[in-house]
Coordinates of C-alpha atoms in Angstrom, one line a residue:
X1 CA 0.0 0.0 0.0
X2 CA 1.3 3.4 -0.9
X3 CA 2.2 5.8 1.9
X4 CA -0.1 8.8 1.7
X5 CA 1.5 12.0 0.7
X6 CA 4.6 10.2 -0.7
X7 CA 4.9 9.3 -4.3
X8 CA 6.2 5.9 -5.2
X9 CA 8.8 7.0 -7.6
X10 CA 10.3 9.9 -5.9
X11 CA 9.5 10.9 -2.4
X12 CA 11.8 13.9 -2.2
X13 CA 10.3 16.9 -0.6
X14 CA 9.7 20.2 -2.5
X15 CA 12.0 23.1 -1.6
X16 CA 11.2 24.0 2.0
X17 CA 11.3 27.2 3.9
X18 CA 14.5 26.4 5.7
X19 CA 16.5 26.6 2.4
X20 CA 16.0 30.3 2.5
X21 CA 18.8 32.2 4.3
X22 CA 16.4 35.0 5.3
X23 CA 14.0 32.5 6.9
X24 CA 16.9 30.9 8.7
X25 CA 18.0 34.2 10.2
X26 CA 14.5 35.0 11.5
X27 CA 13.5 31.5 12.4
X28 CA 13.3 32.2 16.2
X29 CA 11.1 35.3 15.5
X30 CA 8.9 33.1 13.3
X31 CA 8.6 30.7 16.3
X32 CA 7.6 33.5 18.5
X33 CA 4.9 34.6 16.0
X34 CA 3.6 31.0 15.8
X35 CA 3.4 30.7 19.6
X36 CA 1.7 34.0 19.9
X37 CA -0.9 33.1 17.3
X38 CA -1.4 29.8 19.0
X39 CA -2.1 31.4 22.4
X40 CA -5.7 32.3 21.7
X41 CA -6.5 28.8 20.7
X42 CA -4.8 27.2 23.7
X43 CA -6.1 29.7 26.3
X44 CA -9.6 28.9 25.1
X45 CA -9.2 25.3 26.3
X46 CA -9.2 26.5 29.9
X47 CA -10.3 30.1 30.0
X48 CA -13.9 28.9 30.1
X49 CA -13.4 26.8 33.2
X50 CA -13.2 29.8 35.6
X51 CA -16.3 31.3 34.0
X52 CA -18.4 28.1 34.4
X53 CA -20.0 29.1 37.8
X54 CA -20.9 32.5 36.4
X55 CA -22.5 31.0 33.2
X56 CA -24.4 28.6 35.4
X57 CA -26.0 31.5 37.3
X58 CA -29.5 32.5 36.1
X59 CA -29.0 36.2 36.5
X60 CA -25.3 37.0 35.8
X61 CA -25.0 34.1 33.3
X62 CA -27.2 31.9 31.2
X63 CA -28.5 29.5 33.8
X64 CA -26.7 26.6 32.2
X65 CA -27.0 23.1 33.8
X66 CA -23.9 21.0 34.5
X67 CA -24.5 18.9 31.3
X68 CA -24.8 22.1 29.2
X69 CA -21.6 23.3 30.7
X70 CA -19.9 20.1 29.8
X71 CA -21.2 20.4 26.2
X72 CA -19.9 24.0 26.1
X73 CA -16.5 22.6 26.7
X74 CA -16.8 19.4 24.7
X75 CA -18.5 20.9 21.6
X76 CA -15.3 22.9 21.1
X77 CA -12.9 20.1 21.7
X78 CA -14.7 17.4 19.8
X79 CA -15.1 19.5 16.6
X80 CA -11.5 20.6 17.1
X81 CA -10.2 17.0 17.4
X82 CA -12.4 15.7 14.6
X83 CA -11.2 18.2 12.0
X84 CA -7.5 18.4 12.9
X85 CA -6.4 15.8 10.3
X86 CA -8.6 17.3 7.6
X87 CA -7.1 20.8 8.1
X88 CA -3.6 19.3 8.4
X89 CA -4.1 17.8 4.9
X90 CA -5.7 21.1 3.6
X91 CA -2.7 23.0 4.9
X92 CA -0.3 20.7 3.2
X93 CA -2.3 21.1 0.0
X94 CA -3.1 24.8 -0.2
X95 CA -0.3 26.2 2.0
X96 CA 0.2 26.2 5.7
X97 CA 0.6 29.9 6.1
X98 CA -2.6 30.6 4.1
X99 CA -4.6 28.1 6.2
X100 CA -3.1 29.5 9.4
X101 CA -4.3 33.0 8.5
X102 CA -7.8 31.8 7.5
X103 CA -8.2 29.8 10.7
X104 CA -7.1 32.7 12.9
X105 CA -9.5 35.1 11.2
X106 CA -12.4 32.7 11.5
X107 CA -11.5 32.0 15.2
X108 CA -11.7 35.7 15.9
X109 CA -15.1 36.0 14.2
X110 CA -16.6 33.0 15.9
X111 CA -15.3 34.2 19.3
X112 CA -17.2 37.5 18.8
X113 CA -20.4 35.5 18.1
X114 CA -19.8 33.3 21.2
X115 CA -19.3 36.3 23.5
X116 CA -22.9 37.4 22.7
X117 CA -24.7 34.1 23.1
X118 CA -28.1 34.5 24.7
X119 CA -28.8 30.9 25.7
X120 CA -26.8 27.8 26.7
X121 CA -27.7 26.2 23.3
X122 CA -26.3 29.1 21.4
X123 CA -23.2 29.0 23.5
X124 CA -22.7 25.3 22.6
X125 CA -23.1 25.8 18.9
X126 CA -20.9 28.9 18.8
X127 CA -18.2 27.0 20.7
X128 CA -18.4 24.2 18.1
X129 CA -17.8 26.8 15.4
X130 CA -14.7 28.1 17.4
X131 CA -13.5 24.5 17.4
X132 CA -13.7 24.3 13.7
X133 CA -11.6 27.4 13.3
X134 CA -9.1 26.2 15.9
X135 CA -8.6 23.0 14.0
X136 CA -7.5 25.1 11.0
X137 CA -4.8 26.8 13.2
X138 CA -3.2 24.2 15.4
X139 CA -1.7 21.7 12.9
X140 CA -0.1 24.4 10.8
X141 CA 2.0 25.7 13.7
X142 CA 3.9 22.5 14.2
X143 CA 4.1 21.9 10.4
X144 CA 5.8 25.3 9.9
X145 CA 8.2 24.7 12.8
X146 CA 9.2 21.3 11.2
X147 CA 9.9 23.1 7.9
X148 CA 11.6 26.2 9.3
X149 CA 14.0 24.5 11.7
X150 CA 16.7 21.9 10.7
X151 CA 16.8 18.6 12.5
X152 CA 19.4 19.7 15.0
X153 CA 17.3 22.6 16.3
X154 CA 13.9 21.1 15.8
X155 CA 13.7 19.3 19.2
X156 CA 14.5 22.6 21.0
X157 CA 11.9 24.5 18.9
X158 CA 9.2 21.8 19.5
X159 CA 10.1 21.9 23.2
X160 CA 9.5 25.6 23.3
X161 CA 6.3 25.2 21.5
X162 CA 5.1 22.5 23.9
X163 CA 6.1 24.7 26.9
X164 CA 4.0 27.5 25.4
X165 CA 1.0 25.2 25.0
X166 CA 1.3 24.1 28.6
X167 CA 1.7 27.6 30.0
X168 CA -1.3 28.8 27.9
X169 CA -3.4 26.1 29.4
X170 CA -2.3 27.0 32.9
X171 CA -2.8 30.8 32.6
X172 CA -6.2 30.5 30.9
X173 CA -8.0 30.6 34.3
X174 CA -6.0 33.6 35.4
X175 CA -6.9 35.5 32.2
X176 CA -10.6 34.5 32.7
X177 CA -10.5 35.6 36.3
X178 CA -9.1 39.0 35.5
X179 CA -11.7 39.6 32.8
X180 CA -14.6 38.4 35.0
X181 CA -13.5 40.7 37.8
X182 CA -14.3 43.7 35.5
X183 CA -16.5 42.5 32.7
X184 CA -19.3 40.1 31.9
X185 CA -18.8 36.4 31.1
X186 CA -18.6 37.0 27.3
X187 CA -15.4 39.0 27.7
X188 CA -13.4 35.7 28.1
X189 CA -14.2 35.1 24.4
X190 CA -14.2 38.7 23.2
X191 CA -10.5 39.1 24.0
X192 CA -9.7 36.7 21.2
X193 CA -10.7 39.2 18.6
X194 CA -7.9 41.7 18.7
X195 CA -5.4 38.9 19.5
X196 CA -6.3 37.1 16.3
X197 CA -6.3 40.2 14.2
X198 CA -2.8 41.1 15.3
X199 CA -1.6 37.5 14.7
X200 CA -2.9 37.5 11.1
X201 CA -0.9 40.7 10.3
X202 CA 2.3 39.3 11.9
X203 CA 2.0 36.0 10.0
X204 CA 1.4 37.7 6.7
X205 CA 4.6 39.7 7.2
X206 CA 7.0 37.2 8.7
X207 CA 6.0 33.5 8.2
X208 CA 7.1 31.7 5.0
X209 CA 4.7 29.6 3.0
X210 CA 5.3 25.8 2.6
X211 CA 3.3 22.9 1.1
X212 CA 3.6 19.2 0.7
X213 CA 4.2 18.5 -3.1
X214 CA 2.3 15.3 -2.8
X215 CA -0.6 16.0 -0.5
X216 CA -3.2 13.4 0.2
X217 CA -6.9 13.5 -0.6
X218 CA -9.4 14.5 2.1
X219 CA -10.9 11.5 3.8
X220 CA -14.5 12.6 4.1
X221 CA -15.8 9.2 5.4
X222 CA -13.1 9.1 8.1
X223 CA -13.8 12.7 9.2
X224 CA -17.6 12.2 9.4
X225 CA -17.1 8.8 11.2
X226 CA -14.7 10.2 13.8
X227 CA -16.9 13.1 14.7
X228 CA -20.1 11.1 14.8
X229 CA -18.5 8.4 16.9
X230 CA -16.9 10.7 19.4
X231 CA -20.0 12.9 19.8
X232 CA -22.2 9.8 20.4
X233 CA -19.8 8.4 23.0
X234 CA -19.5 11.7 24.8
X235 CA -23.3 12.2 24.6
X236 CA -23.9 8.8 26.2
X237 CA -21.4 9.5 29.0
X238 CA -22.9 12.8 29.8
X239 CA -26.4 11.3 29.8
X240 CA -25.3 8.8 32.3
X241 CA -24.3 11.5 34.7
X242 CA -27.6 13.4 34.2
X243 CA -29.8 10.3 34.7
X244 CA -27.8 8.9 37.6
X245 CA -27.6 5.5 35.9
X246 CA -25.3 4.0 33.3
X247 CA -27.7 1.1 32.6
X248 CA -30.2 3.0 30.6
X249 CA -31.2 3.0 26.9
X250 CA -30.5 6.7 26.5
X251 CA -27.0 6.0 27.9
X252 CA -26.0 2.7 26.4
X253 CA -27.6 3.3 23.0
X254 CA -25.5 6.4 22.0
X255 CA -22.4 5.1 23.7
X256 CA -22.4 1.7 22.1
X257 CA -23.4 3.2 18.7
X258 CA -20.5 5.6 19.0
X259 CA -18.1 2.8 19.8
X260 CA -19.3 0.8 16.8
X261 CA -18.7 3.8 14.5
X262 CA -15.3 4.4 16.0
X263 CA -14.4 0.7 15.4
X264 CA -15.5 1.1 11.8
X265 CA -13.4 4.3 11.6
X266 CA -10.3 2.4 12.7
X267 CA -11.0 -0.5 10.2
X268 CA -11.6 2.0 7.4
X269 CA -8.5 4.1 8.1
X270 CA -6.3 1.0 7.9
X271 CA -7.4 0.3 4.4
X272 CA -7.9 3.7 2.7
X273 CA -5.0 5.2 0.7
X274 CA -5.3 8.7 2.2
X275 CA -6.5 8.2 5.7
X276 CA -7.4 11.2 8.0
X277 CA -5.7 9.1 10.8
X278 CA -3.0 6.8 9.6
X279 CA -3.4 4.0 12.1
X280 CA -0.3 2.3 10.7
X281 CA 1.8 5.0 12.4
X282 CA 0.9 3.3 15.7
X283 CA 3.0 0.3 14.9
X284 CA 5.9 2.4 16.0
X285 CA 6.2 1.9 19.8
X286 CA 7.9 5.3 20.2
X287 CA 4.9 7.1 18.7
X288 CA 2.1 5.0 20.2
X289 CA 3.5 5.2 23.7
X290 CA 4.0 9.0 23.4
X291 CA 0.4 9.4 22.2
X292 CA -0.8 7.3 25.1
X293 CA 1.2 9.5 27.6
X294 CA -0.3 12.7 26.1
X295 CA -3.8 11.3 26.1
X296 CA -3.9 10.0 29.6
X297 CA -2.2 13.0 31.2
X298 CA -4.7 15.4 29.5
X299 CA -7.6 13.2 30.4
X300 CA -6.8 13.6 34.1
X301 CA -5.8 17.3 33.8
X302 CA -8.9 18.6 32.0
X303 CA -11.3 16.6 34.1
X304 CA -9.6 17.9 37.3
X305 CA -9.6 21.5 36.1
X306 CA -13.4 21.2 35.4
X307 CA -14.4 20.3 38.9
X308 CA -11.7 22.2 40.8
X309 CA -13.2 25.4 39.4
X310 CA -16.4 24.6 41.3
X311 CA -14.5 23.6 44.4
X312 CA -12.7 26.9 44.6
X313 CA -15.6 29.1 43.7
X314 CA -18.7 27.3 45.1
X315 CA -17.2 25.4 48.1
X316 CA -14.4 27.8 49.2
X317 CA -16.1 31.0 48.0
X318 CA -13.3 32.5 46.0
X319 CA -13.8 35.0 43.3
X320 CA -13.1 33.9 39.7
X321 CA -9.8 36.0 39.8
X322 CA -8.6 34.3 43.0
X323 CA -9.6 30.9 41.8
X324 CA -7.7 31.5 38.5
X325 CA -4.7 32.7 40.4
X326 CA -4.1 29.2 41.7
X327 CA -3.1 28.1 38.2
X328 CA 0.0 30.3 38.6
X329 CA 1.5 27.4 40.6
X330 CA 0.8 25.1 37.6
X331 CA 2.3 27.5 35.1
X332 CA 5.5 28.2 37.2
X333 CA 6.1 24.5 37.6
X334 CA 5.9 23.9 33.9
X335 CA 8.2 26.8 33.2
X336 CA 10.8 25.3 35.5
X337 CA 10.6 21.7 34.3
X338 CA 9.6 21.8 30.6
X339 CA 12.7 23.7 29.4
X340 CA 14.9 21.2 31.2
X341 CA 13.1 18.1 29.8
X342 CA 15.3 17.9 26.7
X343 CA 18.5 17.7 28.9
X344 CA 16.9 15.1 31.1
X345 CA 15.9 13.1 28.0
X346 CA 19.5 13.2 26.8
X347 CA 20.7 11.9 30.1
X348 CA 18.1 9.5 31.2
X349 CA 16.0 8.7 28.0
X350 CA 12.4 9.7 27.1
X351 CA 11.0 6.7 28.8
X352 CA 12.3 7.6 32.3
X353 CA 11.4 11.3 31.9
X354 CA 7.9 10.8 30.6
X355 CA 7.1 8.0 33.1
X356 CA 8.4 10.2 36.0
X357 CA 6.2 13.1 34.8
X358 CA 3.1 10.8 34.8
X359 CA 3.9 9.6 38.3
X360 CA 4.2 13.2 39.5
X361 CA 0.7 13.9 38.0
X362 CA -0.6 10.8 39.7
X363 CA 0.8 11.9 43.1
X364 CA -0.8 15.3 42.7
X365 CA -4.2 13.8 41.8
X366 CA -4.0 11.5 44.9
X367 CA -3.1 14.5 47.1
X368 CA -6.6 16.0 46.3
X369 CA -7.9 13.6 48.8
X370 CA -6.5 16.0 51.5
X371 CA -8.9 18.7 50.4
X372 CA -12.1 19.4 52.3
X373 CA -14.2 22.5 53.1
X374 CA -11.6 24.0 55.4
X375 CA -8.2 22.6 54.3
X376 CA -5.4 25.2 54.2
X377 CA -5.4 26.4 50.6
X378 CA -1.6 26.1 50.3
X379 CA -2.3 22.3 50.0
X380 CA -4.1 22.8 46.7
X381 CA -1.4 25.2 45.5
X382 CA 1.3 22.6 46.2
X383 CA -0.8 19.9 44.4
X384 CA -1.1 22.3 41.4
X385 CA 2.7 22.8 41.4
X386 CA 3.4 19.1 41.4
X387 CA 0.9 18.5 38.7
X388 CA 2.4 21.3 36.6
X389 CA 5.9 19.9 37.1
X390 CA 4.7 16.5 35.9
X391 CA 3.0 18.0 32.8
X392 CA 6.2 19.8 32.0
X393 CA 8.1 16.5 31.9
X394 CA 5.5 14.8 29.8
X395 CA 4.6 17.2 27.0
X396 CA 7.9 18.2 25.3
X397 CA 9.4 14.7 25.1
X398 CA 6.2 13.1 24.0
X399 CA 5.5 15.7 21.4
X400 CA 9.0 15.5 20.0
X401 CA 8.8 11.7 20.0
X402 CA 5.7 11.9 17.7
X403 CA 7.1 14.5 15.4
X404 CA 10.5 12.7 15.0
X405 CA 8.7 9.6 13.7
X406 CA 6.5 11.3 11.2
X407 CA 8.1 12.2 7.8
X408 CA 8.7 16.0 7.5
X409 CA 6.6 16.3 4.3
X410 CA 3.7 14.9 6.5
X411 CA 4.4 17.2 9.5
X412 CA 0.7 18.3 9.4
X413 CA -0.4 14.8 10.1
X414 CA 2.1 14.5 13.0
X415 CA 0.9 17.8 14.5
X416 CA -2.7 16.8 14.1
X417 CA -2.0 13.5 15.8
X418 CA -0.6 15.0 18.9
X419 CA -3.3 17.7 19.1
X420 CA -6.1 15.1 18.4
X421 CA -4.8 13.1 21.3
X422 CA -4.9 16.1 23.6
X423 CA -8.3 17.3 22.5
X424 CA -10.1 13.9 22.4
X425 CA -8.7 12.8 25.8
X426 CA -9.5 16.3 27.3
X427 CA -13.1 16.0 26.1
X428 CA -13.5 12.5 27.4
X429 CA -11.9 13.6 30.7
X430 CA -14.5 16.3 31.1
X431 CA -17.3 14.0 30.0
X432 CA -16.4 10.9 32.0
X433 CA -15.1 12.6 35.2
X434 CA -17.8 15.2 35.1
X435 CA -20.5 12.5 34.8
X436 CA -19.0 10.5 37.6
X437 CA -18.8 13.7 39.7
X438 CA -22.5 14.5 39.0
X439 CA -23.7 11.0 39.9
X440 CA -21.7 10.8 43.1
X441 CA -22.8 14.3 44.1
X442 CA -26.5 13.5 43.5
X443 CA -26.3 10.2 45.4
X444 CA -24.5 11.8 48.4
X445 CA -26.8 14.9 48.6
X446 CA -30.1 13.1 47.9
X447 CA -30.8 11.8 51.4
X448 CA -30.5 15.3 52.8
X449 CA -33.3 16.7 50.6
X450 CA -36.3 14.6 51.8
X451 CA -37.9 17.7 53.4
X452 CA -37.9 19.7 50.1
X453 CA -40.7 19.5 47.5
X454 CA -40.0 17.4 44.4
X455 CA -39.3 20.3 42.0
X456 CA -36.8 21.8 44.5
X457 CA -35.2 18.4 45.0
X458 CA -34.7 17.9 41.3
X459 CA -33.2 21.4 40.9
X460 CA -30.9 21.1 43.9
X461 CA -29.3 17.9 42.7
X462 CA -28.4 19.1 39.2
X463 CA -25.2 20.8 40.3
X464 CA -23.6 22.5 43.4
X465 CA -24.4 25.9 41.8
X466 CA -28.1 25.0 41.6
X467 CA -28.0 23.6 45.2
X468 CA -26.7 26.9 46.5
X469 CA -29.3 28.8 44.5
X470 CA -32.1 26.7 46.1
X471 CA -30.5 27.2 49.5
X472 CA -30.4 31.0 49.0
X473 CA -34.1 31.0 48.3
X474 CA -34.8 29.2 51.6
X475 CA -33.2 31.9 53.7
X476 CA -31.9 30.8 57.1
X477 CA -33.4 27.4 56.6
X478 CA -31.1 26.9 53.6
X479 CA -27.9 27.0 55.6
X480 CA -27.9 23.3 56.3
X481 CA -28.6 22.5 52.6
X482 CA -25.6 24.7 51.6
X483 CA -23.4 22.9 54.1
X484 CA -24.6 19.5 52.9
X485 CA -24.0 20.6 49.3
X486 CA -20.4 21.5 50.1
X487 CA -19.6 18.2 51.9
X488 CA -21.3 16.2 49.1
X489 CA -19.3 17.9 46.4
X490 CA -16.0 17.3 48.3
X491 CA -16.9 13.6 48.6
X492 CA -17.7 13.4 44.9
X493 CA -14.5 15.2 44.1
X494 CA -12.5 12.7 46.1
X495 CA -13.9 9.8 44.2
X496 CA -13.3 11.4 40.9
X497 CA -9.7 12.4 41.6
X498 CA -8.9 8.8 42.6
X499 CA -10.2 7.6 39.2
X500 CA -8.1 10.3 37.5
X501 CA -5.1 9.1 39.4
X502 CA -5.7 5.5 38.4
X503 CA -5.8 6.6 34.7
X504 CA -2.6 8.6 34.8
X505 CA -0.9 5.8 36.7
X506 CA -2.0 3.5 33.8
X507 CA -0.3 6.0 31.5
X508 CA 3.0 5.7 33.4
X509 CA 2.8 1.9 33.2
X510 CA 2.2 2.1 29.4
X511 CA 5.2 4.3 29.0
X512 CA 7.5 2.1 31.1
X513 CA 6.3 -1.0 29.2
X514 CA 6.3 0.2 25.6
X515 CA 8.3 3.4 25.1
X516 CA 11.8 2.6 23.8
X517 CA 14.6 3.1 26.4
X518 CA 17.8 5.1 26.1
X519 CA 20.2 3.9 23.5
X520 CA 23.9 3.4 23.9
X521 CA 25.9 6.6 23.4
X522 CA 27.7 5.2 20.3
X523 CA 24.5 4.1 18.7
X524 CA 22.9 7.5 19.3
X525 CA 25.9 9.3 17.8
X526 CA 25.9 7.1 14.8
X527 CA 22.2 7.7 14.3
X528 CA 22.7 11.4 14.6
X529 CA 25.5 11.6 12.1
X530 CA 23.7 9.4 9.5
X531 CA 20.4 11.2 10.0
X532 CA 21.9 14.7 9.7
X533 CA 23.7 13.7 6.5
X534 CA 20.6 12.1 5.0
X535 CA 18.5 15.2 6.0
X536 CA 21.0 17.6 4.4
X537 CA 21.2 15.6 1.1
X538 CA 17.4 15.2 1.1
X539 CA 16.6 18.9 1.6
X540 CA 19.1 20.1 -0.9
X541 CA 17.7 17.7 -3.5
X542 CA 20.9 15.7 -4.0
X543 CA 19.5 12.4 -2.8
X544 CA 15.9 11.3 -3.1
X545 CA 14.4 10.1 0.2
X546 CA 14.0 6.7 -1.2
X547 CA 17.7 6.4 -1.8
X548 CA 19.0 7.7 1.5
X549 CA 21.5 5.5 3.2
X550 CA 20.2 3.1 5.8
X551 CA 20.6 4.1 9.4
X552 CA 19.9 2.5 12.7
X553 CA 16.1 2.1 13.0
X554 CA 13.6 1.9 15.8
X555 CA 14.6 -1.4 17.2
X556 CA 13.2 -3.2 20.2
X557 CA 14.9 -2.6 23.5
X558 CA 15.4 -5.7 25.6
X559 CA 15.1 -5.5 29.3
X560 CA 18.9 -5.7 29.8
X561 CA 19.3 -2.4 27.9
X562 CA 20.9 -3.9 24.7
X563 CA 19.6 -2.3 21.6
X564 CA 18.4 -4.4 18.7
X565 CA 19.0 -2.3 15.5
X566 CA 17.0 -3.1 12.4
X567 CA 18.8 -3.6 9.2
X568 CA 17.6 -0.3 7.6
X569 CA 15.3 2.5 8.7
X570 CA 12.5 3.6 6.4
X571 CA 13.4 6.6 4.3
X572 CA 10.6 8.6 5.9
X573 CA 12.4 8.2 9.3
X574 CA 15.6 9.6 7.8
X575 CA 13.8 12.6 6.3
X576 CA 12.0 13.2 9.6
X577 CA 15.1 13.0 11.8
X578 CA 13.1 10.1 13.3
X579 CA 14.0 7.0 15.3
X580 CA 17.1 6.6 13.1
X581 CA 17.7 10.4 12.8
X582 CA 19.3 13.1 14.9
X583 CA 16.4 13.5 17.3
X584 CA 16.7 10.0 18.4
X585 CA 18.1 9.2 21.8
X586 CA 16.2 6.0 22.2
X587 CA 16.6 2.7 20.4

């Protein structure tokens, strides 16, 4: 079967941006522009979290229920994830710079529409439109980085990119808190408009254009199947939380139907010539274990951020600004660990670094068991710091592991793969953990509501915000209800964080079992020299990729640390600086 995006006769890449001396001189400025343009997209993943309580209020917000709040988050992430590969291919075909500018302009427009939503349903649909525009932006950034930077500098550039993503996620709640302290809830989206406009201008002036000379066709069946399957699975999960039962036709029907569609999606993608998700890439243990690490750490993180916002604002009574300020500990920890992750990988290997990061995240999630209605708040700040440190050790090495495996002419697919893993797992984290939280909260609070009339009971159990609204209407008699709501939420949060910790621990075990270990120094140097030579000849057009000399491949690593080297690495690995290329430090 032909490899999508690579011609059978000559797989050499068209002249790329990094052959231009002017581009080379301003490559770090270009990286800064790409990161700046990416910030609006990344911030939007978490800026909404701190506004959830406000949007749930019937007067200051939209009176959204917990399931509507989950959909406001997941409509964005699911459309984002479902279209990443499509826009990665479109960027490879029509030009990555052009697609980046179109995506940013659309994101600014849809952000403006979202800011003035008048109902929860309008908010959900407008957020879905923002997800579509974000999908056009995200894969182009890593694709351009892969084409602007040579293999020797690419890991550092990708590491900086990954740090920026992590910091953007961490400071989202702070930005949201600052805006909510002075403006209405829609301001958390309105800020994107000038941000996107300035980014479009900077990209037009500074960023070079690049394309794949042999782009694949758009896989319409795969795109539709992936979105339909994911939406049905998430819908079933959220319904389970709303109904308080997982054994229900409205829950099992959509969830099982979604799983069946996703199974068809995997089967179809393995057989089509130009797949939206090339499942054959997962045969590489380096890539598949890195994707698993990214997926599981984001599953736990996004789910935790969802309910910790309610803990800080509803249980502890903090303003949105004070609640958002706690993410500073998360951001500072990432700034300390992420830039040092590359040096740690060179010394200890990606397996040890990524697994250690996942274990730190697991420890942080377990430490949330210490939180109650009166715990000293520094305990949460410390847990945030540890979790941020763990994220800083996971994201850069895992992202670089994926990008080093994927051929450079298919950098859009590699970028989309890492971002799809983050977005899908984040959406599932919010849906699964949010539904578990809702069901646990309802069962814990229910026995304390027997004295209330049926309509008030139903309203009080929908979320802690609704419980407190009912308690406020009861006057002095509602004080007990408010206290029961707080303790019930903390109990539900404890259960949910334990499940999150189990999932991130599973990620650490996956990495320790399947991610390749550190290679011998001699093998690594040999791979670097061969990969650099192959890359240089390949970029300059002297040697077609199909004729590049064989270099050490991505062999299995036995338990005793000996490296089994394959006879020849695929040409795509040489062109990518992949397992046999300069980025490799694992066997």
